[in-house]
Amino acid sequence: MKKTVFAAIFATAAAIAAVPAQARDQINIVGSSTVYPFATVVAERFGRASGNPTPTIESTGSGGGLKLFCEGVGENTPDITNSSSYIKQSQYDDCAEKGIDIIEVKIGYDGIAFANSKAGQKIDVTQKELFLALAAHVPGEKEGELIANPYETWNQINAKLPAVKIRVLGPPPTSGTRAAFVELVMQKGCAKFDWIKDLKKTDKAKYGEICDSMREDGAFVEAGENDNLIVQKLEADSSAFGIFGYSFLDQNSDKLQGASFAGVDITFENIADGSYPVSRPLHFFVKKQHIGVIPGILDFVNTFLSDAAQSEDGYLAEKGLIPLSGDELKAMRASVNAQKVMKM
């Protein structure tokens, strides 16, 4: 008798474990702090219009979000993860190992701001100058020589820059903004030195070590995933600079100013037309197995891709998102509604 009861219990437990996702009725979203404010606005509108519970959204950073997302399928795992950098092969592989099918959704574009308080000096910088300011090691006088970063003030790099101590507040390695900044600023600046650029072909690991490593002597300070905290610290210290998405600069334009890159200002128009060099697409990734099990996922995605959200005068543009072009938007809607699974 006891054996029969235990067998029934184990059979029931096995059946429950085999269900892809349980009947949770609220969409669960994690990921990028940059995408977070856009997702929050859409979630609120979706909740009001659909009658479904407003999705829960947690700002974990892009890397942290993908780690949670790829833990598996089921109600205790996220349905969607926001990302301000594209998914890496290793992250995709982690998801694939757990049997997760991913639907990719591009939601628009964003510029990365290098900004300071309006009480400080507005600067015009290059990617090479920022690499020299923030890299752990920089080229010495001899070809192939690397030295610990000796620069203490900005004007030691370029006399036109302010004679103030280098102090930059930025996101941690788990952040998509950090990954994009490394790719679009540090690596681009690093490659201005021919012998380092050549390493990319002959010793990719060494190239990455030189170009991607940030200072740990106090000149660069990891300020966490909370971009609002960086804004507050910049207000308190007019000589410091911060790294975050354009939307945060736009929302705090009464307090902060963005640096120009080689004469190009960070503006909505310059990001949209591609002339601002430090810009990137924004995404979120949807767990296909949860569609139809967790209510409203596709409706939420289509709310994000609606004309009301995505037009040039839409509510996401008002928040600082650079919307998708007409053709991009049409293609993304078709891909989502076909539930096209991404391949890498």
JSON list of N, CA and C in Angstrom, two decimals, residues 103-107 109 301-302 305 307 310 324-340:
[
{"chain": "A", "resi": 103, "resn": "ILE", "atom": "N", "xyz": [13.40, 34.18, -28.69]},
{"chain": "A", "resi": 103, "resn": "ILE", "atom": "CA", "xyz": [12.90, 35.09, -29.72]},
{"chain": "A", "resi": 103, "resn": "ILE", "atom": "C", "xyz": [13.55, 36.46, -29.47]},
{"chain": "A", "resi": 104, "resn": "GLU", "atom": "N", "xyz": [14.28, 36.93, -30.46]},
{"chain": "A", "resi": 104, "resn": "GLU", "atom": "CA", "xyz": [14.99, 38.21, -30.35]},
{"chain": "A", "resi": 104, "resn": "GLU", "atom": "C", "xyz": [14.07, 39.37, -30.74]},
{"chain": "A", "resi": 105, "resn": "VAL", "atom": "N", "xyz": [14.07, 40.42, -29.92]},
{"chain": "A", "resi": 105, "resn": "VAL", "atom": "CA", "xyz": [13.26, 41.61, -30.22]},
{"chain": "A", "resi": 105, "resn": "VAL", "atom": "C", "xyz": [14.14, 42.85, -30.11]},
{"chain": "A", "resi": 106, "resn": "LYS", "atom": "N", "xyz": [14.40, 43.49, -31.24]},
{"chain": "A", "resi": 106, "resn": "LYS", "atom": "CA", "xyz": [15.11, 44.78, -31.21]},
{"chain": "A", "resi": 106, "resn": "LYS", "atom": "C", "xyz": [14.06, 45.86, -30.99]},
{"chain": "A", "resi": 107, "resn": "ILE", "atom": "N", "xyz": [14.31, 46.77, -30.06]},
{"chain": "A", "resi": 107, "resn": "ILE", "atom": "CA", "xyz": [13.30, 47.77, -29.71]},
{"chain": "A", "resi": 107, "resn": "ILE", "atom": "C", "xyz": [13.69, 49.19, -30.11]},
{"chain": "A", "resi": 109, "resn": "TYR", "atom": "N", "xyz": [17.26, 52.18, -30.59]},
{"chain": "A", "resi": 109, "resn": "TYR", "atom": "CA", "xyz": [18.68, 52.50, -30.45]},
{"chain": "A", "resi": 109, "resn": "TYR", "atom": "C", "xyz": [18.90, 53.49, -29.31]},
{"chain": "A", "resi": 301, "resn": "VAL", "atom": "N", "xyz": [4.84, 42.32, -26.04]},
{"chain": "A", "resi": 301, "resn": "VAL", "atom": "CA", "xyz": [5.86, 42.61, -27.05]},
{"chain": "A", "resi": 301, "resn": "VAL", "atom": "C", "xyz": [5.29, 43.51, -28.14]},
{"chain": "A", "resi": 302, "resn": "ASN", "atom": "N", "xyz": [4.07, 43.23, -28.58]},
{"chain": "A", "resi": 302, "resn": "ASN", "atom": "CA", "xyz": [3.47, 44.04, -29.63]},
{"chain": "A", "resi": 302, "resn": "ASN", "atom": "C", "xyz": [3.11, 45.44, -29.14]},
{"chain": "A", "resi": 305, "resn": "LEU", "atom": "N", "xyz": [6.14, 47.33, -29.69]},
{"chain": "A", "resi": 305, "resn": "LEU", "atom": "CA", "xyz": [6.40, 47.58, -31.10]},
{"chain": "A", "resi": 305, "resn": "LEU", "atom": "C", "xyz": [5.25, 48.34, -31.77]},
{"chain": "A", "resi": 307, "resn": "ASP", "atom": "N", "xyz": [2.74, 51.51, -32.94]},
{"chain": "A", "resi": 307, "resn": "ASP", "atom": "CA", "xyz": [3.00, 52.85, -33.46]},
{"chain": "A", "resi": 307, "resn": "ASP", "atom": "C", "xyz": [3.02, 53.89, -32.34]},
{"chain": "A", "resi": 310, "resn": "GLN", "atom": "N", "xyz": [6.51, 53.46, -30.89]},
{"chain": "A", "resi": 310, "resn": "GLN", "atom": "CA", "xyz": [7.67, 53.50, -31.75]},
{"chain": "A", "resi": 310, "resn": "GLN", "atom": "C", "xyz": [7.76, 54.68, -32.72]},
{"chain": "A", "resi": 324, "resn": "LEU", "atom": "N", "xyz": [12.84, 52.39, -33.99]},
{"chain": "A", "resi": 324, "resn": "LEU", "atom": "CA", "xyz": [13.19, 51.65, -35.20]},
{"chain": "A", "resi": 324, "resn": "LEU", "atom": "C", "xyz": [12.64, 52.38, -36.42]},
{"chain": "A", "resi": 325, "resn": "SER", "atom": "N", "xyz": [13.34, 52.21, -37.54]},
{"chain": "A", "resi": 325, "resn": "SER", "atom": "CA", "xyz": [12.84, 52.77, -38.81]},
{"chain": "A", "resi": 325, "resn": "SER", "atom": "C", "xyz": [11.60, 51.98, -39.23]},
{"chain": "A", "resi": 326, "resn": "GLY", "atom": "N", "xyz": [10.86, 52.51, -40.21]},
{"chain": "A", "resi": 326, "resn": "GLY", "atom": "CA", "xyz": [9.64, 51.85, -40.67]},
{"chain": "A", "resi": 326, "resn": "GLY", "atom": "C", "xyz": [9.86, 50.42, -41.13]},
{"chain": "A", "resi": 327, "resn": "ASP", "atom": "N", "xyz": [10.90, 50.20, -41.94]},
{"chain": "A", "resi": 327, "resn": "ASP", "atom": "CA", "xyz": [11.18, 48.86, -42.46]},
{"chain": "A", "resi": 327, "resn": "ASP", "atom": "C", "xyz": [11.63, 47.92, -41.35]},
{"chain": "A", "resi": 328, "resn": "GLU", "atom": "N", "xyz": [12.48, 48.44, -40.44]},
{"chain": "A", "resi": 328, "resn": "GLU", "atom": "CA", "xyz": [12.94, 47.62, -39.32]},
{"chain": "A", "resi": 328, "resn": "GLU", "atom": "C", "xyz": [11.78, 47.20, -38.43]},
{"chain": "A", "resi": 329, "resn": "LEU", "atom": "N", "xyz": [10.90, 48.16, -38.18]},
{"chain": "A", "resi": 329, "resn": "LEU", "atom": "CA", "xyz": [9.77, 47.90, -37.31]},
{"chain": "A", "resi": 329, "resn": "LEU", "atom": "C", "xyz": [8.83, 46.85, -37.91]},
{"chain": "A", "resi": 330, "resn": "LYS", "atom": "N", "xyz": [8.57, 46.99, -39.21]},
{"chain": "A", "resi": 330, "resn": "LYS", "atom": "CA", "xyz": [7.71, 46.04, -39.91]},
{"chain": "A", "resi": 330, "resn": "LYS", "atom": "C", "xyz": [8.30, 44.63, -39.85]},
{"chain": "A", "resi": 331, "resn": "ALA", "atom": "N", "xyz": [9.61, 44.53, -40.10]},
{"chain": "A", "resi": 331, "resn": "ALA", "atom": "CA", "xyz": [10.28, 43.23, -40.08]},
{"chain": "A", "resi": 331, "resn": "ALA", "atom": "C", "xyz": [10.29, 42.62, -38.68]},
{"chain": "A", "resi": 332, "resn": "MET", "atom": "N", "xyz": [10.48, 43.47, -37.65]},
{"chain": "A", "resi": 332, "resn": "MET", "atom": "CA", "xyz": [10.52, 42.96, -36.29]},
{"chain": "A", "resi": 332, "resn": "MET", "atom": "C", "xyz": [9.15, 42.46, -35.85]},
{"chain": "A", "resi": 333, "resn": "ARG", "atom": "N", "xyz": [8.10, 43.18, -36.22]},
{"chain": "A", "resi": 333, "resn": "ARG", "atom": "CA", "xyz": [6.74, 42.72, -35.88]},
{"chain": "A", "resi": 333, "resn": "ARG", "atom": "C", "xyz": [6.46, 41.36, -36.52]},
{"chain": "A", "resi": 334, "resn": "ALA", "atom": "N", "xyz": [6.86, 41.22, -37.79]},
{"chain": "A", "resi": 334, "resn": "ALA", "atom": "CA", "xyz": [6.61, 39.95, -38.50]},
{"chain": "A", "resi": 334, "resn": "ALA", "atom": "C", "xyz": [7.37, 38.81, -37.84]},
{"chain": "A", "resi": 335, "resn": "SER", "atom": "N", "xyz": [8.62, 39.07, -37.45]},
{"chain": "A", "resi": 335, "resn": "SER", "atom": "CA", "xyz": [9.45, 38.05, -36.82]},
{"chain": "A", "resi": 335, "resn": "SER", "atom": "C", "xyz": [8.86, 37.61, -35.48]},
{"chain": "A", "resi": 336, "resn": "VAL", "atom": "N", "xyz": [8.40, 38.59, -34.70]},
{"chain": "A", "resi": 336, "resn": "VAL", "atom": "CA", "xyz": [7.82, 38.29, -33.38]},
{"chain": "A", "resi": 336, "resn": "VAL", "atom": "C", "xyz": [6.54, 37.47, -33.53]},
{"chain": "A", "resi": 337, "resn": "ASN", "atom": "N", "xyz": [5.65, 37.90, -34.40]},
{"chain": "A", "resi": 337, "resn": "ASN", "atom": "CA", "xyz": [4.36, 37.25, -34.53]},
{"chain": "A", "resi": 337, "resn": "ASN", "atom": "C", "xyz": [4.47, 35.86, -35.17]},
{"chain": "A", "resi": 338, "resn": "ALA", "atom": "N", "xyz": [5.57, 35.64, -35.91]},
{"chain": "A", "resi": 338, "resn": "ALA", "atom": "CA", "xyz": [5.86, 34.28, -36.42]},
{"chain": "A", "resi": 338, "resn": "ALA", "atom": "C", "xyz": [6.57, 33.43, -35.37]},
{"chain": "A", "resi": 339, "resn": "GLN", "atom": "N", "xyz": [6.90, 34.06, -34.23]},
{"chain": "A", "resi": 339, "resn": "GLN", "atom": "CA", "xyz": [7.64, 33.41, -33.15]},
{"chain": "A", "resi": 339, "resn": "GLN", "atom": "C", "xyz": [8.93, 32.78, -33.68]},
{"chain": "A", "resi": 340, "resn": "LYS", "atom": "N", "xyz": [9.64, 33.58, -34.46]},
{"chain": "A", "resi": 340, "resn": "LYS", "atom": "CA", "xyz": [10.90, 33.10, -35.06]},
{"chain": "A", "resi": 340, "resn": "LYS", "atom": "C", "xyz": [11.97, 32.94, -34.00]}
]
